[in-house]
Each structure stands twice: as structure tokens, then as C-alpha cells.
mmCIF file of C-alpha atoms in Angstrom:
data_model
loop_
_atom_site.group_PDB
_atom_site.id
_atom_site.type_symbol
_atom_site.label_atom_id
_atom_site.label_comp_id
_atom_site.label_asym_id
_atom_site.label_seq_id
_atom_site.Cartn_x
_atom_site.Cartn_y
_atom_site.Cartn_z
ATOM 1 C CA MET J 30 -18.658 -3.089 20.739
ATOM 2 C CA LEU J 31 -22.345 -3.240 21.594
ATOM 3 C CA SER J 32 -22.680 0.549 21.248
ATOM 4 C CA GLU J 33 -21.301 0.413 17.699
ATOM 5 C CA LEU J 34 -23.967 -2.154 16.790
ATOM 6 C CA GLY J 35 -26.754 0.083 18.023
ATOM 7 C CA HIS J 36 -27.382 -1.784 21.301
ATOM 8 C CA ARG J 37 -26.695 1.333 23.330
ATOM 9 C CA GLU J 38 -28.839 0.555 26.368
ATOM 10 C CA GLU J 39 -27.285 -2.889 26.716
ATOM 11 C CA ALA J 40 -23.821 -1.404 26.284
ATOM 12 C CA LEU J 41 -24.635 1.158 28.969
ATOM 13 C CA GLU J 42 -25.696 -1.582 31.397
ATOM 14 C CA ARG J 43 -22.389 -3.394 30.837
ATOM 15 C CA ALA J 44 -20.474 -0.138 31.321
ATOM 16 C CA ARG J 45 -22.237 0.466 34.653
ATOM 17 C CA GLU J 46 -21.385 -3.041 35.808
ATOM 18 C CA ALA J 47 -17.732 -2.586 34.845
ATOM 19 C CA ALA J 48 -17.491 0.730 36.684
ATOM 20 C CA GLU J 49 -19.048 -0.733 39.830
ATOM 21 C CA LEU J 50 -16.687 -3.717 39.713
ATOM 22 C CA TYR J 51 -13.604 -1.572 39.264
ATOM 23 C CA ARG J 52 -14.721 0.803 42.012
ATOM 24 C CA ALA J 53 -14.847 -2.100 44.458
ATOM 25 C CA LEU J 54 -11.467 -3.361 43.279
ATOM 26 C CA ALA J 55 -9.950 0.141 43.507
ATOM 27 C CA GLU J 56 -11.174 0.495 47.082
ATOM 28 C CA ALA J 57 -9.380 -2.727 47.984
ATOM 29 C CA ARG J 58 -6.226 -2.175 45.925
ATOM 30 C CA PRO J 59 -6.067 1.456 44.723
ATOM 31 C CA ASP J 60 -2.535 1.326 43.334
ATOM 32 C CA VAL J 61 -3.488 -1.532 41.030
ATOM 33 C CA PHE J 62 -7.053 -0.732 39.969
ATOM 34 C CA ARG J 63 -7.515 3.057 39.953
ATOM 35 C CA PRO J 64 -6.403 3.302 36.297
ATOM 36 C CA ASP J 65 -9.018 0.693 35.372
ATOM 37 C CA LEU J 66 -11.651 2.556 37.375
ATOM 38 C CA ALA J 67 -10.801 5.808 35.590
ATOM 39 C CA LEU J 68 -11.072 4.149 32.183
ATOM 40 C CA SER J 69 -14.364 2.466 33.060
ATOM 41 C CA LEU J 70 -15.808 5.788 34.251
ATOM 42 C CA ASN J 71 -14.696 7.451 31.034
ATOM 43 C CA ASN J 72 -16.412 4.718 29.007
ATOM 44 C CA LEU J 73 -19.521 4.997 31.172
ATOM 45 C CA ALA J 74 -19.656 8.757 30.588
ATOM 46 C CA ASN J 75 -19.512 8.190 26.839
ATOM 47 C CA GLY J 76 -22.245 5.577 27.005
ATOM 48 C CA LEU J 77 -24.496 7.814 29.070
ATOM 49 C CA SER J 78 -23.973 10.674 26.665
ATOM 50 C CA ASP J 79 -24.871 8.441 23.707
ATOM 51 C CA VAL J 80 -28.338 7.810 25.151
ATOM 52 C CA GLY J 81 -28.931 11.354 26.377
ATOM 53 C CA TYR J 82 -28.071 11.194 30.095
ATOM 54 C CA ARG J 83 -25.901 14.273 29.898
ATOM 55 C CA GLU J 84 -25.817 15.344 33.555
ATOM 56 C CA GLU J 85 -24.777 11.902 34.768
ATOM 57 C CA ALA J 86 -22.292 11.624 31.907
ATOM 58 C CA LEU J 87 -20.661 14.851 33.061
ATOM 59 C CA LYS J 88 -20.468 13.577 36.646
ATOM 60 C CA TRP J 89 -18.498 10.467 35.692
ATOM 61 C CA ALA J 90 -16.360 12.309 33.149
ATOM 62 C CA ARG J 91 -15.289 14.702 35.902
ATOM 63 C CA GLU J 92 -14.413 11.849 38.229
ATOM 64 C CA ALA J 93 -12.448 10.087 35.492
ATOM 65 C CA ALA J 94 -10.434 13.243 34.767
ATOM 66 C CA GLU J 95 -9.741 13.798 38.472
ATOM 67 C CA LEU J 96 -8.524 10.219 38.853
ATOM 68 C CA TYR J 97 -6.298 10.477 35.801
ATOM 69 C CA ARG J 98 -4.901 13.805 37.023
ATOM 70 C CA ALA J 99 -3.849 12.235 40.322
ATOM 71 C CA LEU J 100 -2.448 9.179 38.557
ATOM 72 C CA ALA J 101 -0.515 11.313 36.056
ATOM 73 C CA GLU J 102 1.105 13.268 38.877
ATOM 74 C CA ALA J 103 2.488 10.017 40.258
ATOM 75 C CA ARG J 104 3.321 8.393 36.903
ATOM 76 C CA PRO J 105 3.445 11.117 34.234
ATOM 77 C CA ASP J 106 5.185 9.134 31.509
ATOM 78 C CA ALA J 107 2.637 6.336 31.697
ATOM 79 C CA LEU J 108 -0.588 8.206 32.329
ATOM 80 C CA ARG J 109 -0.388 11.679 30.779
ATOM 81 C CA PRO J 110 -1.873 10.313 27.526
ATOM 82 C CA ASP J 111 -4.853 8.997 29.472
ATOM 83 C CA LEU J 112 -5.233 12.336 31.248
ATOM 84 C CA ALA J 113 -5.265 14.159 27.910
ATOM 85 C CA MET J 114 -7.870 11.750 26.556
ATOM 86 C CA SER J 115 -10.087 12.179 29.609
ATOM 87 C CA LEU J 116 -9.808 15.974 29.448
ATOM 88 C CA ASN J 117 -10.973 15.933 25.831
ATOM 89 C CA ASN J 118 -13.863 13.735 26.878
ATOM 90 C CA LEU J 119 -14.710 16.046 29.769
ATOM 91 C CA ALA J 120 -14.643 19.018 27.399
ATOM 92 C CA ASN J 121 -17.170 17.248 25.177
ATOM 93 C CA ARG J 122 -19.452 16.516 28.115
ATOM 94 C CA LEU J 123 -19.194 20.113 29.377
ATOM 95 C CA SER J 124 -19.927 21.518 25.937
ATOM 96 C CA ALA J 125 -22.993 19.293 25.562
ATOM 97 C CA LEU J 126 -24.478 20.980 28.629
ATOM 98 C CA GLY J 127 -23.526 24.498 27.565
ATOM 99 C CA HIS J 128 -20.554 24.938 29.916
ATOM 100 C CA ARG J 129 -18.474 26.373 27.101
ATOM 101 C CA GLU J 130 -15.896 28.355 29.046
ATOM 102 C CA GLU J 131 -14.914 25.384 31.201
ATOM 103 C CA ALA J 132 -15.006 23.137 28.131
ATOM 104 C CA LEU J 133 -12.547 25.481 26.446
ATOM 105 C CA GLU J 134 -10.239 25.387 29.471
ATOM 106 C CA ARG J 135 -10.162 21.591 29.472
ATOM 107 C CA ALA J 136 -9.672 21.499 25.699
ATOM 108 C CA HIS J 137 -6.718 23.888 25.994
ATOM 109 C CA GLU J 138 -5.215 21.692 28.701
ATOM 110 C CA ALA J 139 -5.666 18.543 26.622
ATOM 111 C CA ALA J 140 -4.077 20.150 23.563
ATOM 112 C CA GLU J 141 -1.033 21.291 25.532
ATOM 113 C CA LEU J 142 -0.592 17.809 26.984
ATOM 114 C CA TYR J 143 -0.773 16.263 23.524
ATOM 115 C CA ARG J 144 1.668 18.876 22.203
ATOM 116 C CA ALA J 145 4.232 17.889 24.820
ATOM 117 C CA LEU J 146 3.635 14.211 24.124
ATOM 118 C CA ALA J 147 3.963 14.755 20.371
ATOM 119 C CA GLU J 148 7.264 16.580 20.808
ATOM 120 C CA ALA J 149 8.650 13.566 22.664
ATOM 121 C CA ARG J 150 7.026 10.860 20.503
ATOM 122 C CA PRO J 151 5.738 12.394 17.255
ATOM 123 C CA ASP J 152 4.823 9.156 15.497
ATOM 124 C CA ALA J 153 2.651 8.071 18.409
ATOM 125 C CA PHE J 154 0.989 11.344 19.375
ATOM 126 C CA ARG J 155 0.802 13.707 16.386
ATOM 127 C CA PRO J 156 -2.550 12.187 15.337
ATOM 128 C CA TYR J 157 -3.943 12.846 18.805
ATOM 129 C CA LEU J 158 -2.538 16.382 18.819
ATOM 130 C CA ALA J 159 -4.242 17.092 15.499
ATOM 131 C CA GLY J 160 -7.580 15.817 16.782
ATOM 132 C CA SER J 161 -7.262 17.825 19.967
ATOM 133 C CA LEU J 162 -6.407 20.990 18.017
ATOM 134 C CA ASN J 163 -9.377 20.406 15.748
ATOM 135 C CA ASN J 164 -11.704 20.225 18.751
ATOM 136 C CA LEU J 165 -10.050 23.211 20.380
ATOM 137 C CA ALA J 166 -10.548 25.272 17.228
ATOM 138 C CA ALA J 167 -14.260 24.463 17.239
ATOM 139 C CA TRP J 168 -14.696 25.571 20.848
ATOM 140 C CA LEU J 169 -12.640 28.715 20.315
ATOM 141 C CA SER J 170 -14.786 29.618 17.334
ATOM 142 C CA ALA J 171 -18.007 28.951 19.259
ATOM 143 C CA LEU J 172 -16.875 31.407 21.951
ATOM 144 C CA GLY J 173 -15.920 34.091 19.447
ATOM 145 C CA HIS J 174 -12.135 33.626 19.552
ATOM 146 C CA ARG J 175 -12.032 33.372 15.783
ATOM 147 C CA GLU J 176 -8.439 34.344 15.082
ATOM 148 C CA GLU J 177 -7.040 31.826 17.550
ATOM 149 C CA ALA J 178 -9.525 29.248 16.277
ATOM 150 C CA LEU J 179 -8.194 29.768 12.764
ATOM 151 C CA GLU J 180 -4.605 29.308 13.939
ATOM 152 C CA ARG J 181 -5.435 26.019 15.656
ATOM 153 C CA ALA J 182 -7.473 24.816 12.665
ATOM 154 C CA ARG J 183 -4.581 25.574 10.305
ATOM 155 C CA GLU J 184 -2.196 23.704 12.597
ATOM 156 C CA ALA J 185 -4.497 20.673 12.662
ATOM 157 C CA VAL J 186 -4.661 20.644 8.854
ATOM 158 C CA ASP J 187 -0.887 20.958 8.537
ATOM 159 C CA ILE J 188 -0.317 18.016 10.880
ATOM 160 C CA ARG J 189 -2.916 15.849 9.195
ATOM 161 C CA ARG J 190 -1.623 16.693 5.723
ATOM 162 C CA ALA J 191 1.801 15.456 6.785
ATOM 163 C CA LEU J 192 0.243 12.323 8.276
ATOM 164 C CA VAL J 193 -1.603 11.632 5.017
ATOM 165 C CA GLU J 194 1.648 11.737 3.077
ATOM 166 C CA ALA J 195 2.938 8.870 5.218
ATOM 167 C CA ARG J 196 -0.294 6.869 5.620
ATOM 168 C CA PRO J 197 -3.028 8.103 3.263
ATOM 169 C CA ASP J 198 -5.490 5.251 3.826
ATOM 170 C CA VAL J 199 -5.475 5.875 7.569
ATOM 171 C CA PHE J 200 -5.498 9.658 7.792
ATOM 172 C CA ARG J 201 -7.366 10.985 4.728
ATOM 173 C CA PRO J 202 -10.746 10.958 6.549
ATOM 174 C CA ASP J 203 -9.293 13.045 9.373
ATOM 175 C CA LEU J 204 -7.705 15.477 6.918
ATOM 176 C CA ALA J 205 -11.025 15.948 5.146
ATOM 177 C CA LEU J 206 -12.781 16.792 8.410
ATOM 178 C CA SER J 207 -10.058 19.274 9.364
ATOM 179 C CA LEU J 208 -10.242 20.908 5.932
ATOM 180 C CA ASN J 209 -14.014 21.236 6.315
ATOM 181 C CA ASN J 210 -13.595 22.940 9.690
ATOM 182 C CA LEU J 211 -10.851 25.185 8.363
ATOM 183 C CA ALA J 212 -13.043 26.241 5.446
ATOM 184 C CA THR J 213 -15.803 27.307 7.827
ATOM 185 C CA MET J 214 -13.428 29.337 9.982
ATOM 186 C CA LEU J 215 -11.781 30.993 6.990
ATOM 187 C CA SER J 216 -15.198 31.968 5.664
ATOM 188 C CA ASP J 217 -16.245 33.375 9.040
ATOM 189 C CA LEU J 218 -13.232 35.702 8.942
ATOM 190 C CA GLY J 219 -13.840 36.776 5.356
ATOM 191 C CA HIS J 220 -11.035 34.754 3.711
ATOM 192 C CA ARG J 221 -13.458 33.634 1.040
ATOM 193 C CA GLU J 222 -11.130 32.436 -1.710
ATOM 194 C CA GLU J 223 -9.057 30.250 0.592
ATOM 195 C CA ALA J 224 -12.215 29.024 2.316
ATOM 196 C CA LEU J 225 -13.589 27.928 -1.036
ATOM 197 C CA GLU J 226 -10.347 26.129 -1.909
ATOM 198 C CA ARG J 227 -10.314 24.200 1.355
ATOM 199 C CA ALA J 228 -14.036 23.365 1.097
ATOM 200 C CA ARG J 229 -13.548 21.996 -2.428
ATOM 201 C CA GLU J 230 -10.609 19.915 -1.231
ATOM 202 C CA ALA J 231 -12.675 18.483 1.638
ATOM 203 C CA VAL J 232 -15.481 17.547 -0.768
ATOM 204 C CA ASP J 233 -13.052 15.904 -3.200
ATOM 205 C CA ILE J 234 -11.556 13.734 -0.453
ATOM 206 C CA HIS J 235 -14.922 12.826 1.028
ATOM 207 C CA ARG J 236 -16.309 11.975 -2.414
ATOM 208 C CA ALA J 237 -13.439 9.579 -3.074
ATOM 209 C CA LEU J 238 -13.893 8.015 0.363
ATOM 210 C CA ALA J 239 -17.661 7.687 -0.158
ATOM 211 C CA GLU J 240 -17.163 5.945 -3.477
ATOM 212 C CA ALA J 241 -15.100 3.276 -1.743
ATOM 213 C CA ARG J 242 -17.193 3.046 1.468
ATOM 214 C CA PRO J 243 -20.538 4.765 0.908
ATOM 215 C CA ASP J 244 -22.252 3.859 4.180
ATOM 216 C CA ALA J 245 -19.287 5.089 6.201
ATOM 217 C CA PHE J 246 -18.534 8.335 4.376
ATOM 218 C CA ARG J 247 -21.659 9.611 2.643
ATOM 219 C CA PRO J 248 -22.720 11.518 5.786
ATOM 220 C CA ASN J 249 -19.370 13.319 5.830
ATOM 221 C CA LEU J 250 -19.635 14.001 2.108
ATOM 222 C CA ALA J 251 -23.095 15.486 2.622
ATOM 223 C CA MET J 252 -21.807 17.634 5.490
ATOM 224 C CA SER J 253 -18.867 18.901 3.436
ATOM 225 C CA LEU J 254 -21.188 19.713 0.531
ATOM 226 C CA GLY J 255 -23.153 21.863 2.953
ATOM 227 C CA THR J 256 -19.975 23.684 3.919
ATOM 228 C CA LEU J 257 -19.054 24.119 0.263
ATOM 229 C CA THR J 258 -22.519 25.541 -0.372
ATOM 230 C CA ASN J 259 -22.007 28.196 2.291
ATOM 231 C CA CYS J 260 -18.586 29.104 0.899
ATOM 232 C CA LEU J 261 -19.911 29.310 -2.657
ATOM 233 C CA THR J 262 -22.821 31.491 -1.532
ATOM 234 C CA ALA J 263 -20.488 33.829 0.347
ATOM 235 C CA SER J 264 -18.378 34.171 -2.790
ATOM 236 C CA GLY J 265 -21.372 34.911 -4.997
ATOM 237 C CA TYR J 266 -21.508 31.574 -6.849
ATOM 238 C CA ARG J 267 -25.143 30.947 -6.060
ATOM 239 C CA GLU J 268 -26.008 28.659 -8.975
ATOM 240 C CA GLU J 269 -23.144 26.326 -8.138
ATOM 241 C CA ALA J 270 -24.115 26.609 -4.475
ATOM 242 C CA LEU J 271 -27.643 25.425 -5.294
ATOM 243 C CA ARG J 272 -26.262 22.435 -7.188
ATOM 244 C CA SER J 273 -23.928 21.670 -4.301
ATOM 245 C CA ILE J 274 -26.623 21.628 -1.623
ATOM 246 C CA GLN J 275 -28.968 19.585 -3.810
ATOM 247 C CA ASP J 276 -26.118 17.095 -4.188
ATOM 248 C CA GLY J 277 -25.694 17.080 -0.395
ATOM 249 C CA VAL J 278 -29.371 16.306 0.206
ATOM 250 C CA ALA J 279 -29.338 13.575 -2.452
ATOM 251 C CA THR J 280 -26.143 12.098 -1.016
ATOM 252 C CA LEU J 281 -27.683 11.656 2.426
ATOM 253 C CA GLN J 282 -31.192 10.730 1.297
ATOM 254 C CA SER J 283 -30.974 6.912 1.253
ATOM 255 C CA LEU J 284 -29.167 6.732 4.597
ATOM 256 C CA PHE J 285 -31.666 9.129 6.159
ATOM 257 C CA LEU J 286 -34.657 7.185 4.859
ATOM 258 C CA ALA J 287 -33.178 3.953 6.202
ATOM 259 C CA SER J 288 -32.395 5.442 9.622
ATOM 260 C CA PRO J 289 -34.175 8.784 10.062
ATOM 261 C CA GLY J 290 -33.372 9.230 13.739
ATOM 262 C CA ALA J 291 -29.654 8.850 13.224
ATOM 263 C CA PHE J 292 -29.380 11.403 10.428
ATOM 264 C CA ALA J 293 -32.230 13.809 11.175
ATOM 265 C CA PRO J 294 -30.053 16.665 12.557
ATOM 266 C CA LEU J 295 -27.764 16.740 9.520
ATOM 267 C CA MET J 296 -30.591 16.277 7.030
ATOM 268 C CA ALA J 297 -32.593 19.069 8.658
ATOM 269 C CA LYS J 298 -29.677 21.467 8.224
ATOM 270 C CA LEU J 299 -29.171 20.469 4.600
ATOM 271 C CA VAL J 300 -32.846 20.717 3.658
ATOM 272 C CA SER J 301 -33.178 24.075 5.402
ATOM 273 C CA LEU J 302 -30.171 25.417 3.512
ATOM 274 C CA TYR J 303 -31.496 24.010 0.225
ATOM 275 C CA ALA J 304 -34.962 25.540 0.704
ATOM 276 C CA ARG J 305 -33.575 28.916 1.746
ATOM 277 C CA LEU J 306 -31.157 29.144 -1.159
ATOM 278 C CA ALA J 307 -33.791 28.055 -3.672
ATOM 279 C CA GLU J 308 -36.172 30.710 -2.352
ATOM 280 C CA GLU J 309 -33.501 33.396 -2.556
ATOM 281 C CA MET J 310 -32.855 32.436 -6.178
ATOM 282 C CA GLY J 311 -36.547 32.319 -7.089
ATOM 283 C CA THR J 312 -36.516 28.656 -8.046
ATOM 284 C CA GLU J 313 -38.391 25.606 -6.816
ATOM 285 C CA PRO J 314 -36.543 22.819 -4.952
ATOM 286 C CA ASP J 315 -36.656 19.329 -6.443
ATOM 287 C CA ALA J 316 -40.005 18.039 -5.162
ATOM 288 C CA THR J 317 -39.198 14.451 -6.123
ATOM 289 C CA LEU J 318 -36.029 14.577 -4.030
ATOM 290 C CA LEU J 319 -37.707 16.196 -1.017
ATOM 291 C CA ALA J 320 -41.030 14.316 -0.882
ATOM 292 C CA PRO J 321 -39.776 11.118 0.827
ATOM 293 C CA ILE J 322 -37.562 13.161 3.144
ATOM 294 C CA ILE J 323 -40.485 15.312 4.296
ATOM 295 C CA SER J 324 -42.561 12.166 4.813
ATOM 296 C CA ALA J 325 -39.816 10.646 6.967
ATOM 297 C CA PHE J 326 -39.620 13.798 9.098
ATOM 298 C CA GLN J 327 -43.388 13.746 9.570
ATOM 299 C CA SER J 328 -43.191 10.119 10.707
ATOM 300 C CA LEU J 329 -40.472 11.042 13.195
ATOM 301 C CA GLU J 330 -42.584 13.867 14.618
ATOM 302 C CA SER J 331 -45.618 11.622 15.053
ATOM 303 C CA ALA J 332 -43.667 8.767 16.646
ATOM 304 C CA PRO J 333 -43.934 8.336 20.446
ATOM 305 C CA GLU J 334 -41.193 10.228 22.252
ATOM 306 C CA ASP J 335 -38.484 8.279 24.051
ATOM 307 C CA THR J 336 -38.971 9.297 27.632
ATOM 308 C CA ALA J 337 -35.918 7.371 28.850
ATOM 309 C CA ALA J 338 -33.408 9.997 27.817
ATOM 310 C CA GLU J 339 -32.879 13.345 29.421
ATOM 311 C CA ASP J 340 -33.412 16.563 27.506
#
């Protein structure tokens, strides 16, 4: 897709054209083309979100979910999966604009739909249920529902662990992400030993994945090293924590320097954690490692702002 190649504005233009075309077709023949209109609106919402048009993205995501809801009432067996997908998408769009309570409601609804679908067709829908539970856990945690978040995160890990046993090449990346999330939630609730175990497991999987496909998985490895750092610090292993976060910064460095805008948020978190931990331990960060990163951030700050995207 154009968006995957970085041509996001061009992809957005094509998505707008598709939505307009399907809207006209749906007005003429609603029974035939409303599903296509709903899908095109969902894709348009994603494209708008990718380039920062969050309010408009939310508008089309809402319409897509409403269309799918009506369609699923008429043809539940065929269109409930699409409704669940659109509700997850709507939850993402709501969350991006700070509407967390409504995002949580839609995420709950999506998870329950996927649960019912997975009970009927486990091979087809357990992966989607796991992803939905993973998202739901994140929103629950963000709103302070930590115990329920932990339950959903554990369930997501259990499902993905079973999926990995059957198809490791396909599902190991998803398992690693779920383990990383679970580690964070365990740590937040004071389950430090188990949090550390899960964080180490996530790092081990991501490291193996990054060795095979570095450009694809080094960002996830760097992220999981940040999580491991937090878990190590909480457990009192500060020297190992410092090594872990330095490894995370080094892991992301070349990708960040090649594409600073894409990786700035993650790199900023890692560097901040590295600097803070080094200061707490009374040691100096690796200046050779940080110098080109700081220079890249300075270049980003001095670059002209893109006024096309919304705040």
C-alpha cells in the first residue's frame, strides 16, 4: 500500500476518492455497496489519523462503526467481524483525542464480539480476540482499572502463547508485545518478580526477531528493553537496568538517525530514562552514543513545522 511506503498524503487522496465513490454507489444500491462504503470510511479514518487529522478521522470512524452495526444486525454471521474491527478502530480514534471512557466502552464491545466469534471459530478469531484483549488491557490500565487490565493482559498472553505453539513464525511478534504489556501491568501492581520474568521473556523474543529482521523488529526490541529497565529498577537491579537502557538506546540509534521523525517519540523516552537513571546512579551516560542522537533532535527542532497536520 502507498501508506506503507511512506506516501501517506497520496494514500489519503486515494482513500478519499474511494470513499466518495462508494458513497455514491451506496446511495444508488445500498444493499450492495454499504459494506464497501463502511470499509472505505474505516480506511479513510486510518489514513487521516496517520497524517494527524484526528477530528476528521474520528468522524469517519464513527460513521463506519454505525454502518457496520446496522449491517451486522441484518447479517450477523457475515458482518460481526467487520463490526468488531471497526469498533477497535473507533476506540483508537477516540483515545487519540482523549475520549478515554468512550474508547474503553467501544474496546469492551469489540472484545466481547471477538470472544463470541472465537468461541464459534477459534482458529479464525482467537488471534483477533488476543489483539482486542491486549488493546482493552491498555485502556483499562490508562483509566486506573489495573486489576481488570491485568486479567485481560494475562488472557491475551495465554491465547498468544497457545498460538505460538501452533505457528511460531506468525505469532511470536504478537506474543512478545503482549508479554511486554503484561510486564508493565504486573509492575504497576507490585508483582515485581513476575514482571521481571515477563519483561526478560519479551526481550529474548524481540532480540531473536531483530537478529533475523533488524529493520522490522529493532524498534520493538528497544521498547522492550525500556520496559525491562523499569522492571529491573523497581526490583533494585539498577546496574543491570543501566546496561539495559543503554542497550535500548544503542539498538534504536541507527534507525533513529536514518529517520528521526519516525522514531523520535520512542527515542525521546529511552534517552530520558537513560539520563535519569545515570544521574540517579552518579555516573555519566555514554557521550559517544548520545552525541549523534542529540544532534538529530536539534535538527528536528529547527526544521520547519508541518502545518498541514492538525495538533
